[in-house]
Amino acid sequence: MDESALEKRQVPLTKTAEPALRASDADRDRIADILREALAEGRLTADEHAERVDAVYRARTIAELEPLVHDLPAAVRPGAASDAYAPPRPPGAPVRPAENLIAVFGGATRKGRWRVGGRLNAFALFGGVEIDLTEALFEERQIVISTWALFGGVEVKVPENVSLRSTGTGIFGGFDVDSHEAADPEAPSVLITGCALFGGVAAKAKRGKRVKDLRAAE
């Protein structure tokens, strides 16, 4: 065997980096619940809480979630099973799947007395979607509404005593969310995410409307 062939055989193989573990919706909800508890206990200010929750729902990997709770007690690693920080729900109750509201050259409305789960998806294409939570029964304290408005509009109304937050974007359109924090740290929170492209997304509290039950009746 010649010398050049021997050198080729002795070249060590470079170990490829493992891909970052992607975060699931359950991972994000679990971290958001830890932050809610920290706010209720006075460990985080309202501004700190809002900033971290915004980062939670922007996170794509477990590594992005972990630093958000590293300085809080009893923080559970995202992805690990733990009922202690799961959103409260009746024992044995199944997780409600995301509800979809789709308006294509038309309209879709959800209002009145209805049970709202932890996730809703709203898609408007040359149409309009209206989501009215002012009389809804909240089954979760953390509600995420993912929106996509393309040459259409999505409108969301919430009770005045819940927190309203936003991480959405308007591109040649408007993404107008009247964000505010509820005085009661135990009150539900609604996060509006998504994008408005040549369309509009709007969300605000309806004055005089207040949620009476943090959770839907059994």
CSV table of C-alpha atoms in Angstrom, one decimal:
chain,number,residue,atom,x,y,z
A,1,MET,CA,0.0,0.0,0.0
A,2,ASP,CA,1.4,3.4,-1.0
A,3,GLU,CA,1.8,6.3,1.5
A,4,SER,CA,-1.0,8.4,0.0
A,5,ALA,CA,-3.5,5.6,0.3
A,6,LEU,CA,-2.5,5.1,4.0
A,7,GLU,CA,-3.0,8.8,4.7
A,8,LYS,CA,-6.5,8.8,3.2
A,9,ARG,CA,-7.5,5.8,5.4
A,10,GLN,CA,-6.3,7.6,8.6
A,11,VAL,CA,-8.3,10.8,8.0
A,12,PRO,CA,-10.8,10.9,10.9
A,13,LEU,CA,-14.5,11.3,10.0
A,14,THR,CA,-16.1,14.6,11.2
A,15,LYS,CA,-19.1,14.0,13.4
A,16,THR,CA,-22.2,15.8,12.0
A,17,ALA,CA,-24.1,18.0,14.4
A,18,GLU,CA,-27.4,16.6,15.6
A,19,PRO,CA,-30.4,18.7,14.5
A,20,ALA,CA,-32.1,20.8,17.2
A,21,LEU,CA,-35.1,19.1,18.7
A,22,ARG,CA,-38.3,20.8,17.5
A,23,ALA,CA,-40.7,22.1,20.2
A,24,SER,CA,-44.3,20.9,20.1
A,25,ASP,CA,-47.5,22.9,20.9
A,26,ALA,CA,-47.7,21.1,24.2
A,27,ASP,CA,-44.1,22.1,25.1
A,28,ARG,CA,-45.0,25.8,24.4
A,29,ASP,CA,-48.2,25.6,26.5
A,30,ARG,CA,-46.3,24.0,29.4
A,31,ILE,CA,-43.7,26.7,29.5
A,32,ALA,CA,-46.4,29.4,29.2
A,33,ASP,CA,-48.2,27.9,32.2
A,34,ILE,CA,-44.9,28.0,34.2
A,35,LEU,CA,-44.6,31.7,33.3
A,36,ARG,CA,-48.3,32.3,34.4
A,37,GLU,CA,-47.6,30.8,37.8
A,38,ALA,CA,-44.4,32.9,38.1
A,39,LEU,CA,-46.4,36.0,37.4
A,40,ALA,CA,-49.1,35.1,40.0
A,41,GLU,CA,-46.4,34.5,42.6
A,42,GLY,CA,-44.7,37.9,41.9
A,43,ARG,CA,-41.5,36.3,40.5
A,44,LEU,CA,-42.0,38.1,37.2
A,45,THR,CA,-43.4,41.6,36.4
A,46,ALA,CA,-46.2,42.0,33.9
A,47,ASP,CA,-43.7,43.3,31.3
A,48,GLU,CA,-41.3,40.4,31.9
A,49,HIS,CA,-44.1,38.0,31.6
A,50,ALA,CA,-45.4,39.4,28.4
A,51,GLU,CA,-41.9,39.5,26.9
A,52,ARG,CA,-41.3,35.8,27.8
A,53,VAL,CA,-44.7,34.6,26.6
A,54,ASP,CA,-44.1,36.4,23.3
A,55,ALA,CA,-40.8,34.5,23.0
A,56,VAL,CA,-42.5,31.2,23.9
A,57,TYR,CA,-44.8,31.2,21.0
A,58,ARG,CA,-42.0,32.4,18.6
A,59,ALA,CA,-39.8,29.5,19.7
A,60,ARG,CA,-39.2,26.7,17.2
A,61,THR,CA,-36.9,24.4,19.2
A,62,ILE,CA,-36.6,23.0,22.8
A,63,ALA,CA,-33.3,24.9,23.1
A,64,GLU,CA,-35.1,28.2,22.6
A,65,LEU,CA,-37.7,27.4,25.3
A,66,GLU,CA,-35.3,26.3,28.1
A,67,PRO,CA,-33.7,29.7,28.8
A,68,LEU,CA,-37.2,31.3,29.4
A,69,VAL,CA,-37.7,29.4,32.6
A,70,HIS,CA,-34.1,28.6,33.7
A,71,ASP,CA,-34.3,31.1,36.6
A,72,LEU,CA,-37.7,30.0,37.9
A,73,PRO,CA,-38.3,27.3,40.5
A,74,ALA,CA,-39.6,23.8,39.6
A,75,ALA,CA,-39.0,24.5,35.9
A,76,VAL,CA,-39.6,21.3,33.9
A,77,ARG,CA,-37.5,20.7,30.9
A,78,PRO,CA,-39.7,21.2,27.7
A,79,GLY,CA,-40.6,17.9,26.2
A,80,ALA,CA,-40.6,16.0,29.5
A,81,ALA,CA,-43.8,14.6,30.7
A,82,SER,CA,-45.2,16.5,33.6
A,83,ASP,CA,-48.8,16.9,34.7
A,84,ALA,CA,-47.8,19.6,37.2
A,85,TYR,CA,-47.5,22.3,34.6
A,86,ALA,CA,-50.1,21.1,32.1
A,87,PRO,CA,-53.0,23.5,31.5
A,88,PRO,CA,-55.7,22.6,34.0
A,89,ARG,CA,-58.5,20.4,32.7
A,90,PRO,CA,-60.9,17.9,34.2
A,91,PRO,CA,-59.1,14.5,35.0
A,92,GLY,CA,-59.3,12.1,32.1
A,93,ALA,CA,-60.6,14.8,29.7
A,94,PRO,CA,-59.2,14.6,26.2
A,95,VAL,CA,-57.2,17.5,24.7
A,96,ARG,CA,-59.5,19.4,22.4
A,97,PRO,CA,-58.1,19.6,18.9
A,98,ALA,CA,-57.6,23.0,17.2
A,99,GLU,CA,-60.8,24.4,15.8
A,100,ASN,CA,-60.6,25.8,12.2
A,101,LEU,CA,-62.6,28.8,10.9
A,102,ILE,CA,-62.2,29.2,7.1
A,103,ALA,CA,-63.8,31.9,5.0
A,104,VAL,CA,-63.1,31.8,1.2
A,105,PHE,CA,-65.2,34.3,-0.7
A,106,GLY,CA,-67.6,34.3,2.2
A,107,GLY,CA,-67.7,34.5,6.0
A,108,ALA,CA,-67.2,32.4,9.1
A,109,THR,CA,-68.4,33.4,12.5
A,110,ARG,CA,-68.0,31.9,16.0
A,111,LYS,CA,-69.9,33.7,18.8
A,112,GLY,CA,-72.4,33.4,21.6
A,113,ARG,CA,-72.2,30.8,24.3
A,114,TRP,CA,-69.6,28.3,23.2
A,115,ARG,CA,-66.6,26.3,24.6
A,116,VAL,CA,-63.3,27.6,23.4
A,117,GLY,CA,-60.3,25.3,23.6
A,118,GLY,CA,-56.6,26.1,23.7
A,119,ARG,CA,-56.1,26.6,19.9
A,120,LEU,CA,-58.1,28.1,17.0
A,121,ASN,CA,-57.0,28.6,13.4
A,122,ALA,CA,-58.6,31.4,11.3
A,123,PHE,CA,-58.1,31.6,7.5
A,124,ALA,CA,-59.7,34.4,5.4
A,125,LEU,CA,-59.2,34.5,1.6
A,126,PHE,CA,-61.4,37.2,0.0
A,127,GLY,CA,-63.7,36.8,3.0
A,128,GLY,CA,-64.0,37.5,6.7
A,129,VAL,CA,-63.7,35.5,9.9
A,130,GLU,CA,-65.3,36.8,13.2
A,131,ILE,CA,-64.3,35.3,16.5
A,132,ASP,CA,-66.3,36.6,19.5
A,133,LEU,CA,-65.0,35.3,22.9
A,134,THR,CA,-67.1,37.7,25.0
A,135,GLU,CA,-69.6,35.0,26.0
A,136,ALA,CA,-67.4,31.9,25.6
A,137,LEU,CA,-66.6,29.3,28.2
A,138,PHE,CA,-62.9,29.2,28.6
A,139,GLU,CA,-61.6,25.6,28.9
A,140,GLU,CA,-58.0,26.7,29.0
A,141,ARG,CA,-56.2,29.7,30.5
A,142,GLN,CA,-53.9,30.0,27.5
A,143,ILE,CA,-55.6,30.4,24.2
A,144,VAL,CA,-53.7,30.8,20.9
A,145,ILE,CA,-55.5,32.1,17.8
A,146,SER,CA,-53.4,31.6,14.6
A,147,THR,CA,-54.6,33.8,11.8
A,148,TRP,CA,-53.9,34.2,8.1
A,149,ALA,CA,-55.7,37.0,6.2
A,150,LEU,CA,-55.1,37.1,2.5
A,151,PHE,CA,-57.1,39.8,0.8
A,152,GLY,CA,-59.5,39.2,3.7
A,153,GLY,CA,-60.0,40.0,7.3
A,154,VAL,CA,-60.1,38.4,10.8
A,155,GLU,CA,-61.7,40.1,13.7
A,156,VAL,CA,-61.4,38.9,17.3
A,157,LYS,CA,-63.3,40.2,20.4
A,158,VAL,CA,-62.4,39.3,23.9
A,159,PRO,CA,-63.8,40.1,27.4
A,160,GLU,CA,-62.2,43.1,29.0
A,161,ASN,CA,-60.8,41.2,32.0
A,162,VAL,CA,-58.6,38.8,30.0
A,163,SER,CA,-55.0,39.4,28.8
A,164,LEU,CA,-54.7,40.1,25.1
A,165,ARG,CA,-51.3,39.7,23.3
A,166,SER,CA,-50.0,39.6,19.8
A,167,THR,CA,-47.0,38.3,17.8
A,168,GLY,CA,-48.5,38.8,14.3
A,169,THR,CA,-47.2,40.6,11.3
A,170,GLY,CA,-48.8,42.8,8.6
A,171,ILE,CA,-47.4,42.8,5.1
A,172,PHE,CA,-49.1,45.3,2.9
A,173,GLY,CA,-51.9,44.9,5.4
A,174,GLY,CA,-52.8,45.6,9.0
A,175,PHE,CA,-52.2,43.6,12.1
A,176,ASP,CA,-53.9,45.7,14.8
A,177,VAL,CA,-54.2,44.1,18.3
A,178,ASP,CA,-55.1,46.3,21.3
A,179,SER,CA,-52.8,44.4,23.7
A,180,HIS,CA,-53.3,44.7,27.4
A,181,GLU,CA,-52.7,42.7,30.6
A,182,ALA,CA,-55.5,41.6,32.9
A,183,ALA,CA,-55.3,42.8,36.5
A,184,ASP,CA,-55.9,39.3,37.8
A,185,PRO,CA,-52.9,37.0,37.0
A,186,GLU,CA,-55.3,34.0,37.1
A,187,ALA,CA,-57.4,35.4,34.2
A,188,PRO,CA,-57.2,33.7,30.8
A,189,SER,CA,-54.9,35.1,28.2
A,190,VAL,CA,-55.4,35.2,24.4
A,191,LEU,CA,-52.5,35.3,22.0
A,192,ILE,CA,-53.1,36.4,18.4
A,193,THR,CA,-50.4,35.1,16.0
A,194,GLY,CA,-50.2,34.9,12.2
A,195,CYS,CA,-50.0,37.2,9.2
A,196,ALA,CA,-52.1,39.7,7.2
A,197,LEU,CA,-51.1,39.9,3.6
A,198,PHE,CA,-53.1,42.5,1.7
A,199,GLY,CA,-55.7,42.0,4.4
A,200,GLY,CA,-56.3,42.8,8.0
A,201,VAL,CA,-56.3,41.2,11.5
A,202,ALA,CA,-57.9,43.1,14.4
A,203,ALA,CA,-58.4,42.2,18.0
A,204,LYS,CA,-59.6,44.2,21.0
A,205,ALA,CA,-61.5,43.9,24.2
A,206,LYS,CA,-65.2,44.6,24.3
A,207,ARG,CA,-66.0,47.1,27.0
A,208,GLY,CA,-68.6,45.9,29.5
A,209,LYS,CA,-68.1,42.2,28.7
A,210,ARG,CA,-66.3,40.1,31.4
A,211,VAL,CA,-65.5,36.4,31.6
A,212,LYS,CA,-67.3,35.0,34.7
A,213,ASP,CA,-65.8,31.5,34.7
A,214,LEU,CA,-62.1,30.8,34.1
A,215,ARG,CA,-63.0,27.3,33.0
A,216,ALA,CA,-66.1,25.9,31.3
A,217,ALA,CA,-68.6,24.2,33.5
A,218,GLU,CA,-68.1,20.4,34.1
